[in-house]
């Protein structure tokens, strides 16, 4: 049973015909060719498939595609201000060694972005809490927390300058 | 994954009509955090379509209605965690929602879904039972009320009337002199399923005796229920470490009586008793000369969700 799904994806209006029973994760990867969002556990435990839905972080493996009709979705592909560049948070992940195998990275960048939009000055404990839904088996998390913490400081400093 | 259709309901009446369309097997979809997992595992049974109730305005929000606190069934855990009203009147419900610990889940998961799904290890039902909360249920024949305690029948089983949809929950806010706590024991701090959870409230009389205590343990009995036997033991007594230890032992015996010896009992019974003591120490403060008393059983991994 196909259904037309109209929504905003990374700032652009999208209209796509897809089976009603596919997940948002499948819609993004298989129907819209946005493969930055990863499938890890597919049961909402690992966070690799994290996207922003109306600005809030969710597991796209647990969202039914038609549920996003009329709503706003942002994936890791939509974070950079210009195509081919990186956002400040993505650049910080590279700088602080927060990327090893890279599979968890898109989800963690999204979770980090959601946290920073909500809390401009997170403590390390609050960062740990903010990324509690994302598993990383490589880094031991400290570099990821460093990257998010440093991005918060950079953004705060930029605010002061303005 | 089996194939099914999707329809979004705009109002409660429309949702009830869609859920009861003759000849169409429909399932309500709110946050999807349980349903989508069950669908993937093939455990959801077969249905023809889902009825998305998550955007119905009347199913969302937290407000006082007269003297009662009312929470819409499709209100998310994140909204409960952030609610000033809940922080003020039933903080342990916000603590239970927060104990899920991952924003990806709390941003989607709903209070109504947590109750309707009726998982034995669910975190919010023990709190709602402790509050004597009522569920308001819309059916094709009109609205009815049911205590949350009688809505839960056992693991993944509810007693919702056929074609019924939980619309909201209502409860009396806790009085200002009532303390409350939610405790959870899991295998780790981040995203974890409760091995045991516990909701408790307590109020002391001016003379220090226990005016009222309520205790509900989750994931221990066939369904969350108030431990009336323990509550009766505490009623009118003076708080003491010995009394709380007795309460812990009593609940431990009741659990073993009801569910029998299992592979986990040796560990779980001790942990349950220790959690009872910790919960009661929080909601029924000991007199100053008792505070140095060491708990009879120490379980370091019991994490208070304060």
Coordinates of C-alpha atoms in Angstrom, one line a residue:
Chain A
X1 CA 0.0 0.0 0.0
X2 CA 1.8 3.1 -1.2
X3 CA 1.3 6.5 0.3
X4 CA 2.5 10.0 -0.7
X5 CA 4.7 11.5 2.0
X6 CA 5.3 15.3 1.9
X7 CA 7.8 16.7 4.3
X8 CA 10.7 19.0 4.7
X9 CA 14.1 17.3 4.5
X10 CA 17.2 19.2 5.3
X11 CA 15.4 22.5 4.6
X12 CA 13.9 21.4 1.2
X13 CA 10.4 20.3 0.4
X14 CA 10.2 16.6 -0.5
X15 CA 7.3 14.6 -2.0
X16 CA 7.8 10.9 -2.2
X17 CA 5.7 7.8 -2.9
X18 CA 6.6 4.9 -0.7
X19 CA 5.0 1.9 1.0
X20 CA 3.2 3.0 4.2
X21 CA 4.9 0.4 6.3
X22 CA 8.5 1.4 5.7
X23 CA 10.5 3.1 8.5
X24 CA 11.9 6.6 8.1
X25 CA 15.3 5.0 8.1
X26 CA 14.4 3.0 5.0
X27 CA 12.8 5.9 3.4
X28 CA 15.9 8.0 3.8
X29 CA 18.4 5.3 2.7
X30 CA 16.5 3.3 0.0
X31 CA 14.0 5.9 -1.4
X32 CA 16.0 9.2 -1.0
X33 CA 19.5 7.8 -1.3
X34 CA 20.6 9.6 1.8
X35 CA 22.9 6.9 3.2
X36 CA 24.6 9.1 5.9
X37 CA 22.0 7.8 8.4
X38 CA 23.1 4.3 9.4
X39 CA 21.2 1.2 10.5
X40 CA 22.8 -0.4 13.6
X41 CA 20.5 -2.4 15.9
X42 CA 17.2 -1.4 14.2
X43 CA 15.4 -1.7 17.6
X44 CA 16.1 1.7 19.1
X45 CA 19.1 0.8 21.2
X46 CA 22.2 2.1 19.4
X47 CA 21.3 5.5 18.0
X48 CA 23.2 5.0 14.7
X49 CA 20.0 6.0 12.8
X50 CA 19.4 9.2 14.8
X51 CA 17.8 12.1 12.9
X52 CA 16.2 15.4 14.0
X53 CA 12.4 15.4 13.8
X54 CA 11.0 18.9 14.3
X55 CA 14.4 19.7 15.9
X56 CA 14.3 16.8 18.4
X57 CA 16.5 13.7 18.2
X58 CA 14.7 10.4 17.4
X59 CA 15.7 6.9 16.2
X60 CA 14.6 6.8 12.5
X61 CA 14.3 3.0 12.7
X62 CA 11.4 3.4 15.1
X63 CA 9.5 6.1 13.1
X64 CA 7.1 5.0 10.5
X65 CA 7.8 7.0 7.3
X66 CA 4.3 8.5 6.8
X67 CA 4.5 9.8 10.4
X68 CA 6.8 12.6 9.1
X69 CA 4.2 14.0 6.7
X70 CA 4.0 17.7 7.2
X71 CA 7.0 17.7 9.6
X72 CA 10.6 18.7 9.5
X73 CA 13.4 16.1 9.2
X74 CA 17.1 16.8 9.4
X75 CA 19.8 14.2 8.7
X76 CA 23.6 14.4 9.0
X77 CA 23.7 15.5 5.4
X78 CA 21.8 18.6 6.3
X79 CA 24.0 19.9 9.1
X80 CA 26.7 21.6 7.0
X81 CA 26.0 25.2 6.1
X82 CA 27.2 24.6 2.5
X83 CA 27.3 21.3 0.6
X84 CA 30.6 19.5 0.7
X85 CA 31.7 21.4 3.9
X86 CA 31.4 20.3 7.5
X87 CA 29.5 21.9 10.4
X88 CA 31.6 23.1 13.3
X89 CA 30.5 20.0 15.3
X90 CA 31.6 17.7 12.5
X91 CA 34.9 19.5 12.2
X92 CA 35.4 19.1 16.0
X93 CA 34.7 15.3 15.7
X94 CA 37.6 15.2 13.3
X95 CA 39.9 17.5 15.3
X96 CA 39.4 15.7 18.6
X97 CA 39.7 12.1 17.3
X98 CA 36.1 11.3 17.9
X99 CA 35.8 9.2 14.7
X100 CA 37.4 5.8 14.4
X101 CA 35.4 3.2 12.4
X102 CA 32.8 6.0 11.8
X103 CA 29.6 3.9 11.9
X104 CA 28.2 5.6 15.0
X105 CA 29.4 9.1 13.9
X106 CA 26.4 10.4 12.0
X107 CA 24.1 9.5 14.9
X108 CA 26.4 10.9 17.5
X109 CA 26.8 14.2 15.5
X110 CA 23.0 14.5 15.3
X111 CA 22.6 13.7 19.0
X112 CA 25.3 16.2 19.8
X113 CA 23.7 18.8 17.6
X114 CA 20.3 18.2 19.3
X115 CA 21.9 18.6 22.7
X116 CA 23.7 21.9 21.8
X117 CA 20.5 23.4 20.4
X118 CA 18.8 22.7 23.7
X119 CA 21.6 23.5 26.1
X120 CA 24.2 26.1 25.1
X121 CA 26.5 25.3 28.0
X122 CA 26.3 21.6 28.8
X123 CA 28.5 20.1 31.5
X124 CA 30.3 16.9 30.7
X125 CA 27.7 15.0 32.7
X126 CA 25.0 16.6 30.6
X127 CA 26.8 15.7 27.4
X128 CA 27.0 12.1 28.7
X129 CA 23.3 12.2 29.3
X130 CA 22.6 13.7 25.9
X131 CA 24.5 10.9 24.1
X132 CA 23.2 8.1 26.3
X133 CA 21.2 6.7 23.4
X134 CA 24.2 6.3 21.1
X135 CA 26.6 3.4 21.2
X136 CA 30.2 3.7 20.1
X137 CA 32.4 0.6 20.4
X138 CA 35.7 2.3 19.3
X139 CA 36.4 5.6 21.0
X140 CA 35.5 5.1 24.7
X141 CA 33.4 8.2 24.3
X142 CA 35.8 10.7 25.8
X143 CA 36.9 12.2 22.5
X144 CA 33.2 12.5 21.5
X145 CA 32.4 14.4 24.7
X146 CA 35.5 16.5 24.0
X147 CA 34.3 17.4 20.5
X148 CA 30.8 18.4 21.8
X149 CA 32.2 20.3 24.7
X150 CA 34.6 22.3 22.6
X151 CA 31.9 23.1 20.0
X152 CA 29.7 24.5 22.8
X153 CA 32.7 26.7 23.8
X154 CA 33.3 27.9 20.3
X155 CA 29.7 28.7 19.7
X156 CA 29.5 30.6 23.0
X157 CA 32.7 32.6 22.1
X158 CA 31.2 33.4 18.7
X159 CA 28.1 34.7 20.3
X160 CA 30.1 37.0 22.5
X161 CA 31.9 38.4 19.5
X162 CA 28.7 39.2 17.8
Chain B
X1 CA 8.0 -6.9 8.1
X2 CA 4.4 -7.4 7.1
X3 CA 2.7 -4.8 4.9
X4 CA 0.1 -2.5 6.3
X5 CA -1.5 0.8 5.6
X6 CA -1.4 4.1 7.4
X7 CA -4.0 6.7 8.4
X8 CA -3.6 9.8 10.6
X9 CA -6.4 10.6 12.9
X10 CA -7.2 14.3 13.4
X11 CA -9.3 14.0 16.5
X12 CA -10.2 11.5 19.3
X13 CA -13.6 10.8 17.7
X14 CA -12.0 10.2 14.3
X15 CA -9.4 7.9 15.9
X16 CA -12.0 5.8 17.7
X17 CA -14.0 5.6 14.5
X18 CA -10.9 4.5 12.5
X19 CA -9.9 2.0 15.1
X20 CA -13.4 0.4 15.0
X21 CA -13.9 0.4 11.2
X22 CA -15.7 -2.9 10.5
X23 CA -13.7 -5.4 8.5
X24 CA -10.4 -3.5 9.0
X25 CA -8.0 -4.7 11.7
X26 CA -6.4 -1.5 13.0
X27 CA -3.7 -0.7 15.5
X28 CA -3.1 2.6 17.3
X29 CA 0.3 4.1 16.7
X30 CA 1.6 6.8 19.1
X31 CA 5.3 7.0 19.7
X32 CA 6.0 3.7 18.0
X33 CA 8.9 2.8 20.3
X34 CA 7.3 -0.5 21.3
X35 CA 5.1 -1.1 18.2
X36 CA 7.8 -0.7 15.7
X37 CA 10.1 -3.1 17.6
X38 CA 7.3 -5.6 17.8
X39 CA 6.5 -5.2 14.1
X40 CA 10.1 -5.8 13.1
X41 CA 10.3 -8.9 15.4
X42 CA 7.0 -10.2 13.9
X43 CA 5.4 -10.1 17.3
X44 CA 2.8 -7.5 16.6
X45 CA 0.3 -9.9 15.1
X46 CA -1.2 -9.1 11.8
X47 CA -3.1 -5.9 11.3
X48 CA -4.3 -4.1 8.1
X49 CA -3.3 -0.6 9.1
X50 CA -2.0 1.7 11.8
X51 CA -4.0 4.7 13.0
X52 CA -1.6 7.4 13.9
X53 CA -2.9 9.2 17.0
X54 CA 0.4 11.0 17.9
X55 CA -0.6 14.4 16.5
X56 CA -4.2 14.7 17.9
X57 CA -4.1 17.9 19.9
X58 CA -6.6 16.7 22.5
X59 CA -4.4 13.7 23.4
X60 CA -1.4 15.9 24.3
X61 CA -0.5 18.2 27.2
X62 CA -0.4 18.4 30.9
X63 CA -2.7 20.6 32.9
X64 CA -4.7 20.9 36.1
X65 CA -8.4 20.2 35.5
X66 CA -10.2 21.3 38.7
X67 CA -8.3 19.7 41.5
X68 CA -6.9 16.9 39.4
X69 CA -3.7 16.7 37.3
X70 CA -4.4 15.5 33.7
X71 CA -1.9 14.2 31.3
X72 CA -2.9 13.5 27.7
X73 CA -2.2 9.9 26.6
X74 CA 0.0 10.9 23.7
X75 CA 2.2 13.2 25.9
X76 CA 5.8 12.2 25.4
X77 CA 8.2 11.2 28.2
X78 CA 10.3 14.3 27.3
X79 CA 7.3 16.6 27.8
X80 CA 6.6 14.9 31.2
X81 CA 10.3 15.4 32.2
X82 CA 10.2 19.1 31.3
X83 CA 6.8 19.8 32.9
X84 CA 6.9 22.2 35.8
X85 CA 3.5 20.9 36.9
X86 CA 4.8 17.4 37.1
X87 CA 8.0 18.5 38.8
X88 CA 5.9 20.2 41.4
X89 CA 3.1 17.7 42.0
X90 CA 4.5 14.2 41.1
X91 CA 8.2 14.5 40.6
X92 CA 8.7 10.8 40.6
X93 CA 6.7 10.5 37.4
X94 CA 9.2 12.8 35.7
X95 CA 12.0 10.7 37.3
X96 CA 10.5 7.5 35.9
X97 CA 10.3 9.0 32.4
X98 CA 13.9 10.3 32.7
X99 CA 15.1 6.8 33.8
X100 CA 14.7 5.6 30.2
X101 CA 17.8 7.9 29.8
X102 CA 17.9 8.3 26.0
X103 CA 16.5 11.4 24.3
X104 CA 15.8 9.3 21.1
X105 CA 13.2 7.3 23.1
X106 CA 11.9 9.9 25.5
X107 CA 11.2 12.3 22.6
X108 CA 8.8 9.7 21.0
X109 CA 7.6 7.4 23.8
X110 CA 4.2 8.3 25.2
X111 CA 2.6 7.8 28.6
X112 CA -0.5 6.1 27.1
X113 CA 1.7 3.8 25.1
X114 CA 3.7 2.8 28.1
X115 CA 0.5 1.8 29.9
X116 CA -1.3 0.2 27.0
X117 CA 1.8 -1.9 26.0
X118 CA 1.8 -3.1 29.6
X119 CA 5.4 -4.5 29.7
X120 CA 6.2 -5.9 33.1
X121 CA 9.3 -3.8 33.3
X122 CA 7.7 -0.5 32.2
X123 CA 8.8 2.5 34.2
X124 CA 5.8 4.8 34.4
X125 CA 3.0 2.4 35.3
X126 CA 4.2 1.8 38.9
X127 CA 4.2 5.5 39.5
X128 CA 0.7 5.9 38.0
X129 CA -0.5 3.0 40.2
X130 CA 1.2 4.6 43.3
X131 CA -0.8 7.8 42.5
X132 CA -4.0 5.8 42.2
X133 CA -4.3 7.4 38.7
X134 CA -7.3 6.8 36.5
X135 CA -7.2 6.3 32.8
X136 CA -9.9 8.0 30.7
X137 CA -10.8 5.7 27.8
X138 CA -12.7 6.6 24.7
X139 CA -14.8 3.8 23.2
X140 CA -17.5 3.8 20.4
X141 CA -20.0 3.8 23.3
X142 CA -18.6 6.9 24.9
X143 CA -15.9 7.7 27.5
X144 CA -15.3 5.7 30.6
X145 CA -12.8 5.7 33.5
X146 CA -10.7 2.9 34.9
X147 CA -8.0 2.8 37.5
X148 CA -4.6 2.3 35.9
X149 CA -4.0 -0.6 38.3
X150 CA -7.0 -2.6 36.9
X151 CA -5.9 -1.7 33.3
X152 CA -2.8 -3.8 33.7
X153 CA -3.4 -7.5 33.5
X154 CA 0.1 -8.9 33.2
X155 CA 3.1 -8.7 30.9
X156 CA 2.0 -7.2 27.6
X157 CA -1.7 -7.6 28.5
X158 CA -4.1 -4.8 29.2
X159 CA -7.8 -4.9 30.0
X160 CA -8.8 -2.1 27.6
X161 CA -12.4 -2.4 26.4
X162 CA -12.5 -3.6 22.8
X163 CA -11.9 -0.7 20.4
X164 CA -11.0 1.5 23.3
X165 CA -8.3 4.2 23.2
X166 CA -6.7 5.7 26.3
X167 CA -7.3 9.5 26.1
X168 CA -5.7 10.8 29.3
X169 CA -4.7 10.0 32.9
X170 CA -5.9 11.9 35.9
X171 CA -4.7 11.9 39.5
X172 CA -4.8 14.0 42.6
X173 CA -1.5 16.0 43.0
X174 CA 0.6 14.9 45.9
X175 CA 0.1 17.1 49.0
X176 CA 3.1 19.4 49.7
X177 CA 4.0 17.3 52.8
X178 CA 4.1 14.0 50.8
X179 CA 7.6 12.9 49.7
X180 CA 8.0 10.7 46.6
X181 CA 10.7 8.7 45.0
X182 CA 11.3 6.5 42.0
X183 CA 14.1 3.9 42.0
X184 CA 15.3 1.7 39.2
X185 CA 17.7 -1.2 39.1
X186 CA 19.0 -2.1 35.7
X187 CA 22.2 -3.6 34.2
X188 CA 23.6 -0.2 33.3
X189 CA 22.7 3.5 33.7
X190 CA 22.2 4.4 30.0
X191 CA 19.2 3.0 28.1
X192 CA 18.2 0.0 30.2
X193 CA 15.3 -2.3 31.0
X194 CA 14.3 -2.3 34.6
X195 CA 15.2 -5.5 36.5
X196 CA 13.2 -3.9 39.4
X197 CA 11.7 -0.5 39.7
X198 CA 9.9 1.1 42.6
X199 CA 7.6 4.1 43.2
X200 CA 6.9 5.2 46.7
X201 CA 5.3 8.1 48.6
X202 CA 5.2 8.9 52.3
X203 CA 3.8 11.4 54.7
X204 CA 4.5 11.8 58.4
X205 CA 2.2 13.2 61.0
X206 CA 3.3 16.2 63.1
X207 CA 4.3 13.8 65.9
X208 CA 6.6 11.9 63.5
X209 CA 4.4 8.8 63.1
X210 CA 3.7 7.5 59.6
X211 CA 0.4 9.0 58.3
X212 CA 0.5 7.3 54.9
X213 CA 3.0 5.2 52.9
X214 CA 2.5 3.8 49.4
X215 CA 4.8 1.4 47.7
X216 CA 4.6 -0.1 44.2
X217 CA 7.3 -2.5 42.9
X218 CA 7.6 -3.0 39.1
X219 CA 8.9 -6.0 37.3
X220 CA 8.4 -8.1 40.5
X221 CA 4.8 -9.2 40.5
X222 CA 2.6 -10.3 37.7
X223 CA 1.6 -6.6 37.4
X224 CA 2.3 -3.4 39.3
X225 CA 0.1 -3.1 42.3
X226 CA 0.2 -1.2 45.6
X227 CA 1.9 -3.4 48.3
X228 CA -1.0 -2.9 50.7
X229 CA 0.5 -5.5 53.1
X230 CA 3.6 -3.4 53.5
X231 CA 1.6 -0.1 53.6
X232 CA -0.5 -1.5 56.5
X233 CA 2.7 -2.6 58.3
X234 CA 4.0 1.0 58.1
X235 CA 0.8 2.9 58.9
X236 CA 0.9 4.7 62.3
X237 CA 4.4 3.5 63.2
X238 CA 7.5 5.5 63.8
X239 CA 10.0 5.4 61.0
X240 CA 13.0 3.3 61.9
X241 CA 15.7 1.3 60.1
X242 CA 14.3 -1.9 61.7
X243 CA 10.8 -1.2 60.5
X244 CA 12.0 -0.5 57.0
X245 CA 14.1 -3.7 57.0
X246 CA 10.9 -5.6 58.1
X247 CA 9.0 -3.9 55.2
X248 CA 11.7 -5.0 52.8
X249 CA 11.6 -8.6 54.1
X250 CA 7.8 -8.6 53.8
X251 CA 7.7 -7.5 50.2
X252 CA 10.5 -10.0 49.4
X253 CA 8.4 -12.8 50.8
X254 CA 5.3 -11.6 48.9
X255 CA 7.2 -11.6 45.6
X256 CA 8.5 -15.1 46.1
X257 CA 5.1 -16.3 47.2
X258 CA 3.4 -14.8 44.1
X259 CA 5.9 -15.6 41.3
X260 CA 7.8 -18.5 42.8
X261 CA 11.5 -19.3 42.8
X262 CA 13.3 -18.4 39.6
X263 CA 16.9 -18.4 38.5
X264 CA 17.0 -14.7 39.4
X265 CA 15.2 -14.9 42.7
X266 CA 18.3 -15.3 44.9
X267 CA 19.6 -12.0 43.6
X268 CA 16.4 -10.2 43.0
X269 CA 14.9 -10.8 46.4
X270 CA 17.8 -9.2 48.2
X271 CA 17.9 -6.3 45.8
X272 CA 14.1 -5.8 46.2
X273 CA 14.5 -5.7 50.0
X274 CA 17.3 -3.2 49.8
X275 CA 15.3 -1.0 47.4
X276 CA 12.3 -1.0 49.8
X277 CA 14.6 0.3 52.5
X278 CA 16.1 2.9 50.3
X279 CA 12.8 4.1 49.0
X280 CA 11.3 4.3 52.5
X281 CA 14.3 6.2 53.9
X282 CA 13.7 8.7 51.2
X283 CA 10.0 9.2 51.6
X284 CA 9.8 8.7 55.4
X285 CA 12.8 10.5 56.9
X286 CA 14.2 8.8 59.9
X287 CA 14.5 10.7 63.2
X288 CA 17.9 12.4 63.5
X289 CA 19.3 9.8 65.9
X290 CA 18.5 7.0 63.3
X291 CA 20.2 8.5 60.3
X292 CA 23.6 6.8 60.9
X293 CA 22.1 3.3 60.9
X294 CA 23.5 1.2 58.2
X295 CA 21.0 -0.6 55.9
X296 CA 20.8 -4.3 56.6
X297 CA 21.5 -5.1 53.0
X298 CA 23.7 -2.9 51.0
X299 CA 23.3 -2.9 47.2
X300 CA 25.7 -0.3 45.8
X301 CA 24.3 -0.5 42.3
X302 CA 20.8 0.7 43.3
X303 CA 20.8 4.0 41.7
X304 CA 18.5 6.7 43.0
X305 CA 16.8 8.5 40.1
X306 CA 16.6 11.7 42.1

